Amino acid sequence: EVMLVESGGGLVKPGGSLKLSCAASGFTFSSYAMSWVRQTPEKRLEWVATISSGGSYTYYPDSVKGRFTISRDNAKNTLYLQMSSLRSEDTAMYYCARQDYRHGGFDYWGQGTTLTVSS
Amino acid sequence: DIVLTQSPASLAVSLGQRATISCRASESVDSYGNSFMHWYQQKPGQPPKLLIYRASNLESGIPARFSGSGSRTDFTLTINPVEADDVATYYCQQSNEDPYTFGGGTKLEIK
């Protein structure tokens, strides 16, 4: 059974940093591109970052480029998201998601971890 | 960025009837003969769940009551017949172009 378990969320002050983790199991982690997707309090879904299966390539939308860094450790079956210069608009539930290489959709999602950016 | 506009924002359908949700893209999401549009279902307190990939392909384990159609900029998710378990918010998402984008969601309720 595919499982993705996020951790690391919390309350951070504006300008602060935080690192999220996603532990993967039930599939060959090193064979899949992985992504982070967030859901705002208004329930809007936003793609945050994607990393290739081997970790060589990363992709970000302009809203987080330069502030967020996605990485992975295939030996530990773990995905990470390092977030810095956090803003109130980064407040959201952050989901780890597996990306299906056939079509680019997200076929498995974790339960999410919540980030709140507030003073 | 490709903007995805879903309509309606909410709809109420009687059990056993058909529900139709539309997703319109600001530009084509087709490449190499495929439409890179996907549909998700999200129930309260749960993450989104992939229902349909590449516009019309049913994800494994999803009931055949769900179907998708469309190409280029206009796409439709149909649920027929609607069951009580289908109460949820439905989102479309495109993966044809970076940045990947999602529609604003359509909330389905039972009349």
mmCIF file of C-alpha atoms in Angstrom:
data_model
loop_
_atom_site.group_PDB
_atom_site.id
_atom_site.type_symbol
_atom_site.label_atom_id
_atom_site.label_comp_id
_atom_site.label_asym_id
_atom_site.label_seq_id
_atom_site.Cartn_x
_atom_site.Cartn_y
_atom_site.Cartn_z
ATOM 1 C CA GLU A 1 0.000 0.000 0.000
ATOM 2 C CA VAL A 2 1.328 3.415 -0.997
ATOM 3 C CA MET A 3 1.721 5.694 2.018
ATOM 4 C CA LEU A 4 2.943 9.259 2.262
ATOM 5 C CA VAL A 5 3.270 10.757 5.740
ATOM 6 C CA GLU A 6 4.100 14.426 6.133
ATOM 7 C CA SER A 7 5.572 16.030 9.223
ATOM 8 C CA GLY A 8 7.216 19.231 10.358
ATOM 9 C CA GLY A 9 4.392 21.740 10.143
ATOM 10 C CA GLY A 10 3.809 24.355 12.805
ATOM 11 C CA LEU A 11 3.492 28.029 13.699
ATOM 12 C CA VAL A 12 6.209 30.301 12.325
ATOM 13 C CA LYS A 13 6.669 34.069 12.439
ATOM 14 C CA PRO A 14 6.836 36.023 9.171
ATOM 15 C CA GLY A 15 10.342 35.865 7.763
ATOM 16 C CA GLY A 16 11.022 32.578 9.507
ATOM 17 C CA SER A 17 11.995 29.176 8.164
ATOM 18 C CA LEU A 18 10.728 25.627 8.427
ATOM 19 C CA LYS A 19 11.492 22.252 6.888
ATOM 20 C CA LEU A 20 8.788 19.749 6.030
ATOM 21 C CA SER A 21 9.366 16.035 5.543
ATOM 22 C CA CYS A 22 7.396 13.322 3.783
ATOM 23 C CA ALA A 23 8.127 9.661 4.497
ATOM 24 C CA ALA A 24 7.171 7.376 1.621
ATOM 25 C CA SER A 25 6.491 3.664 1.634
ATOM 26 C CA GLY A 26 4.776 0.964 -0.411
ATOM 27 C CA PHE A 27 6.389 1.818 -3.747
ATOM 28 C CA THR A 28 9.799 2.312 -5.342
ATOM 29 C CA PHE A 29 10.331 5.896 -4.219
ATOM 30 C CA SER A 30 13.382 6.461 -6.416
ATOM 31 C CA SER A 31 11.323 5.778 -9.572
ATOM 32 C CA TYR A 32 8.868 8.639 -9.164
ATOM 33 C CA ALA A 33 8.896 12.388 -9.394
ATOM 34 C CA MET A 34 7.455 13.878 -6.216
ATOM 35 C CA SER A 35 5.722 17.137 -5.486
ATOM 36 C CA TRP A 36 4.406 19.400 -2.776
ATOM 37 C CA VAL A 37 0.934 20.880 -3.178
ATOM 38 C CA ARG A 38 -0.647 23.234 -0.676
ATOM 39 C CA GLN A 39 -4.230 24.063 0.157
ATOM 40 C CA THR A 40 -4.995 27.497 1.505
ATOM 41 C CA PRO A 41 -7.567 28.196 4.231
ATOM 42 C CA GLU A 42 -9.883 29.267 1.386
ATOM 43 C CA LYS A 43 -9.489 25.707 0.001
ATOM 44 C CA ARG A 44 -7.582 26.790 -3.078
ATOM 45 C CA LEU A 45 -5.049 24.177 -4.278
ATOM 46 C CA GLU A 46 -1.622 25.425 -5.350
ATOM 47 C CA TRP A 47 1.302 23.476 -6.748
ATOM 48 C CA VAL A 48 4.440 24.354 -4.771
ATOM 49 C CA ALA A 49 7.346 22.267 -6.084
ATOM 50 C CA THR A 50 8.327 19.150 -8.014
ATOM 51 C CA ILE A 51 11.537 17.133 -7.999
ATOM 52 C CA SER A 52 12.558 14.512 -10.535
ATOM 53 C CA SER A 53 12.976 10.895 -9.524
ATOM 54 C CA GLY A 54 16.737 11.148 -9.222
ATOM 55 C CA GLY A 55 16.684 14.585 -7.670
ATOM 56 C CA SER A 56 18.562 16.352 -10.443
ATOM 57 C CA TYR A 57 15.734 18.554 -11.596
ATOM 58 C CA THR A 58 13.482 20.820 -9.552
ATOM 59 C CA TYR A 59 10.586 23.041 -10.531
ATOM 60 C CA TYR A 60 8.777 25.844 -8.709
ATOM 61 C CA PRO A 61 6.096 28.425 -9.410
ATOM 62 C CA ASP A 62 7.184 32.055 -9.189
ATOM 63 C CA SER A 63 5.323 32.470 -5.876
ATOM 64 C CA VAL A 64 7.884 30.351 -3.995
ATOM 65 C CA LYS A 65 10.944 30.374 -6.284
ATOM 66 C CA GLY A 66 14.012 31.473 -4.380
ATOM 67 C CA ARG A 67 12.326 30.907 -1.002
ATOM 68 C CA PHE A 68 11.458 27.180 -1.077
ATOM 69 C CA THR A 69 13.762 24.270 -1.867
ATOM 70 C CA ILE A 70 12.547 20.766 -2.587
ATOM 71 C CA SER A 71 14.929 17.859 -2.071
ATOM 72 C CA ARG A 72 14.862 14.130 -1.567
ATOM 73 C CA ASP A 73 16.858 11.312 -0.041
ATOM 74 C CA ASN A 74 16.138 8.174 -2.046
ATOM 75 C CA ALA A 75 18.099 6.023 0.418
ATOM 76 C CA LYS A 76 15.703 7.132 3.167
ATOM 77 C CA ASN A 77 12.572 7.257 0.990
ATOM 78 C CA THR A 78 11.998 10.798 2.182
ATOM 79 C CA LEU A 79 10.973 14.029 0.482
ATOM 80 C CA TYR A 80 11.694 17.450 1.962
ATOM 81 C CA LEU A 81 10.592 21.045 1.566
ATOM 82 C CA GLN A 82 12.814 23.728 3.044
ATOM 83 C CA MET A 83 10.871 26.975 3.361
ATOM 84 C CA SER A 84 12.395 30.337 4.184
ATOM 85 C CA SER A 85 11.341 34.004 4.155
ATOM 86 C CA LEU A 86 7.879 32.796 5.046
ATOM 87 C CA ARG A 87 4.900 35.055 4.496
ATOM 88 C CA SER A 88 1.355 35.009 5.811
ATOM 89 C CA GLU A 89 0.163 33.877 2.373
ATOM 90 C CA ASP A 90 2.196 30.677 2.785
ATOM 91 C CA THR A 91 -0.246 29.604 5.506
ATOM 92 C CA ALA A 92 -1.766 26.362 4.241
ATOM 93 C CA MET A 93 -2.027 22.619 4.548
ATOM 94 C CA TYR A 94 0.990 21.153 2.744
ATOM 95 C CA TYR A 95 0.544 17.835 0.955
ATOM 96 C CA CYS A 96 3.206 15.548 -0.366
ATOM 97 C CA ALA A 97 2.065 13.927 -3.623
ATOM 98 C CA ARG A 98 3.408 11.311 -6.002
ATOM 99 C CA GLN A 99 3.432 12.316 -9.627
ATOM 100 C CA ASP A 100 2.426 9.748 -12.219
ATOM 101 C CA TYR A 101 5.078 9.815 -14.924
ATOM 102 C CA ARG A 102 2.544 8.813 -17.572
ATOM 103 C CA HIS A 103 0.427 11.913 -17.339
ATOM 104 C CA GLY A 104 1.753 14.300 -14.693
ATOM 105 C CA GLY A 105 -1.244 14.057 -12.423
ATOM 106 C CA PHE A 106 -0.893 13.379 -8.707
ATOM 107 C CA ASP A 107 -1.973 9.812 -8.043
ATOM 108 C CA TYR A 108 -1.248 9.526 -4.309
ATOM 109 C CA TRP A 109 -1.368 12.168 -1.591
ATOM 110 C CA GLY A 110 -0.417 12.254 2.050
ATOM 111 C CA GLN A 111 -2.743 13.492 4.791
ATOM 112 C CA GLY A 112 -0.918 16.810 4.963
ATOM 113 C CA THR A 113 0.838 18.952 7.555
ATOM 114 C CA THR A 114 -0.276 22.450 8.509
ATOM 115 C CA LEU A 115 1.860 25.565 8.318
ATOM 116 C CA THR A 116 0.682 28.777 9.932
ATOM 117 C CA VAL A 117 2.685 31.945 9.386
ATOM 118 C CA SER A 118 1.665 34.567 11.906
ATOM 119 C CA SER A 119 3.229 36.981 14.356
ATOM 120 C CA ASP B 1 -0.019 30.785 -16.306
ATOM 121 C CA ILE B 2 -2.972 28.645 -17.434
ATOM 122 C CA VAL B 3 -6.084 29.673 -15.532
ATOM 123 C CA LEU B 4 -8.684 26.979 -14.944
ATOM 124 C CA THR B 5 -12.245 28.173 -14.391
ATOM 125 C CA GLN B 6 -14.708 25.670 -12.982
ATOM 126 C CA SER B 7 -18.474 25.977 -13.117
ATOM 127 C CA PRO B 8 -20.685 25.889 -11.293
ATOM 128 C CA ALA B 9 -19.053 26.703 -7.956
ATOM 129 C CA SER B 10 -21.637 24.481 -6.292
ATOM 130 C CA LEU B 11 -24.473 22.238 -7.369
ATOM 131 C CA ALA B 12 -27.155 20.169 -5.726
ATOM 132 C CA VAL B 13 -28.249 16.968 -7.462
ATOM 133 C CA SER B 14 -30.838 14.372 -6.491
ATOM 134 C CA LEU B 15 -29.669 10.842 -5.781
ATOM 135 C CA GLY B 16 -29.609 8.781 -8.953
ATOM 136 C CA GLN B 17 -29.402 11.810 -11.227
ATOM 137 C CA ARG B 18 -26.524 13.159 -13.296
ATOM 138 C CA ALA B 19 -24.026 15.763 -12.153
ATOM 139 C CA THR B 20 -21.974 17.690 -14.695
ATOM 140 C CA ILE B 21 -19.005 19.883 -13.812
ATOM 141 C CA SER B 22 -17.192 22.065 -16.308
ATOM 142 C CA CYS B 23 -13.572 23.200 -16.390
ATOM 143 C CA ARG B 24 -12.416 25.778 -18.908
ATOM 144 C CA ALA B 25 -8.728 26.485 -19.481
ATOM 145 C CA SER B 26 -7.393 29.884 -20.551
ATOM 146 C CA GLU B 27 -5.293 28.114 -23.198
ATOM 147 C CA SER B 28 -4.996 24.643 -24.615
ATOM 148 C CA VAL B 29 -3.718 21.885 -22.323
ATOM 149 C CA ASP B 30 -3.198 19.477 -25.212
ATOM 150 C CA SER B 31 0.183 18.165 -26.293
ATOM 151 C CA TYR B 32 1.249 15.209 -28.456
ATOM 152 C CA GLY B 33 -2.362 14.212 -28.997
ATOM 153 C CA ASN B 34 -3.173 14.061 -25.282
ATOM 154 C CA SER B 35 -5.093 16.401 -23.004
ATOM 155 C CA PHE B 36 -3.193 16.898 -19.758
ATOM 156 C CA MET B 37 -6.258 17.626 -17.648
ATOM 157 C CA HIS B 38 -7.064 15.669 -14.502
ATOM 158 C CA TRP B 39 -9.919 15.560 -12.005
ATOM 159 C CA TYR B 40 -9.807 15.094 -8.241
ATOM 160 C CA GLN B 41 -12.375 14.498 -5.520
ATOM 161 C CA GLN B 42 -11.837 15.887 -2.044
ATOM 162 C CA LYS B 43 -13.996 14.983 0.925
ATOM 163 C CA PRO B 44 -13.852 17.037 4.157
ATOM 164 C CA GLY B 45 -10.751 16.300 6.217
ATOM 165 C CA GLN B 46 -9.158 14.229 3.443
ATOM 166 C CA PRO B 47 -6.568 14.925 0.749
ATOM 167 C CA PRO B 48 -7.624 15.100 -2.894
ATOM 168 C CA LYS B 49 -8.062 11.801 -4.692
ATOM 169 C CA LEU B 50 -7.340 11.317 -8.387
ATOM 170 C CA LEU B 51 -10.462 10.291 -10.324
ATOM 171 C CA ILE B 52 -9.698 10.931 -13.981
ATOM 172 C CA TYR B 53 -6.367 11.470 -15.700
ATOM 173 C CA ARG B 54 -5.655 12.829 -19.150
ATOM 174 C CA ALA B 55 -9.226 14.076 -19.543
ATOM 175 C CA SER B 56 -11.026 10.758 -19.912
ATOM 176 C CA ASN B 57 -9.079 7.926 -18.289
ATOM 177 C CA LEU B 58 -10.554 6.404 -15.152
ATOM 178 C CA GLU B 59 -8.013 5.934 -12.372
ATOM 179 C CA SER B 60 -7.784 2.416 -10.980
ATOM 180 C CA GLY B 61 -10.418 1.660 -8.343
ATOM 181 C CA ILE B 62 -12.682 4.564 -9.277
ATOM 182 C CA PRO B 63 -16.310 3.590 -10.035
ATOM 183 C CA ALA B 64 -17.450 3.754 -13.638
ATOM 184 C CA ARG B 65 -20.113 6.272 -12.557
ATOM 185 C CA PHE B 66 -17.369 8.851 -13.004
ATOM 186 C CA SER B 67 -16.366 9.869 -16.512
ATOM 187 C CA GLY B 68 -14.448 12.685 -18.129
ATOM 188 C CA SER B 69 -14.470 14.244 -21.557
ATOM 189 C CA GLY B 70 -13.134 17.198 -23.481
ATOM 190 C CA SER B 71 -10.061 18.511 -25.207
ATOM 191 C CA ARG B 72 -7.974 21.626 -25.646
ATOM 192 C CA THR B 73 -9.727 24.168 -23.406
ATOM 193 C CA ASP B 74 -13.080 22.647 -22.464
ATOM 194 C CA PHE B 75 -13.485 19.687 -20.148
ATOM 195 C CA THR B 76 -16.304 17.991 -18.285
ATOM 196 C CA LEU B 77 -16.562 15.657 -15.325
ATOM 197 C CA THR B 78 -19.794 13.652 -15.200
ATOM 198 C CA ILE B 79 -21.103 11.596 -12.309
ATOM 199 C CA ASN B 80 -24.010 9.369 -13.278
ATOM 200 C CA PRO B 81 -25.796 8.238 -11.226
ATOM 201 C CA VAL B 82 -24.927 10.362 -8.214
ATOM 202 C CA GLU B 83 -24.678 8.503 -4.907
ATOM 203 C CA ALA B 84 -24.642 9.870 -1.368
ATOM 204 C CA ASP B 85 -20.928 9.072 -1.075
ATOM 205 C CA ASP B 86 -20.171 11.519 -3.897
ATOM 206 C CA VAL B 87 -20.714 14.561 -1.666
ATOM 207 C CA ALA B 88 -17.373 16.334 -2.011
ATOM 208 C CA THR B 89 -15.535 19.147 -3.746
ATOM 209 C CA TYR B 90 -14.183 18.407 -7.211
ATOM 210 C CA TYR B 91 -11.113 20.039 -8.747
ATOM 211 C CA CYS B 92 -9.606 20.025 -12.214
ATOM 212 C CA GLN B 93 -5.840 20.357 -12.693
ATOM 213 C CA GLN B 94 -3.589 20.770 -15.720
ATOM 214 C CA SER B 95 -0.092 19.361 -16.077
ATOM 215 C CA ASN B 96 0.553 20.451 -19.657
ATOM 216 C CA GLU B 97 2.506 23.527 -18.683
ATOM 217 C CA ASP B 98 4.590 24.761 -15.764
ATOM 218 C CA PRO B 99 3.251 26.050 -13.412
ATOM 219 C CA TYR B 100 0.710 23.301 -12.816
ATOM 220 C CA THR B 101 -2.595 24.904 -11.912
ATOM 221 C CA PHE B 102 -5.893 23.877 -10.342
ATOM 222 C CA GLY B 103 -9.445 25.023 -10.797
ATOM 223 C CA GLY B 104 -11.251 26.721 -7.939
ATOM 224 C CA GLY B 105 -13.379 23.698 -7.114
ATOM 225 C CA THR B 106 -17.028 22.665 -7.409
ATOM 226 C CA LYS B 107 -18.911 21.578 -4.313
ATOM 227 C CA LEU B 108 -21.424 18.781 -4.909
ATOM 228 C CA GLU B 109 -24.352 18.362 -2.530
ATOM 229 C CA ILE B 110 -27.370 16.099 -2.525
ATOM 230 C CA LYS B 111 -30.733 17.765 -3.136
#
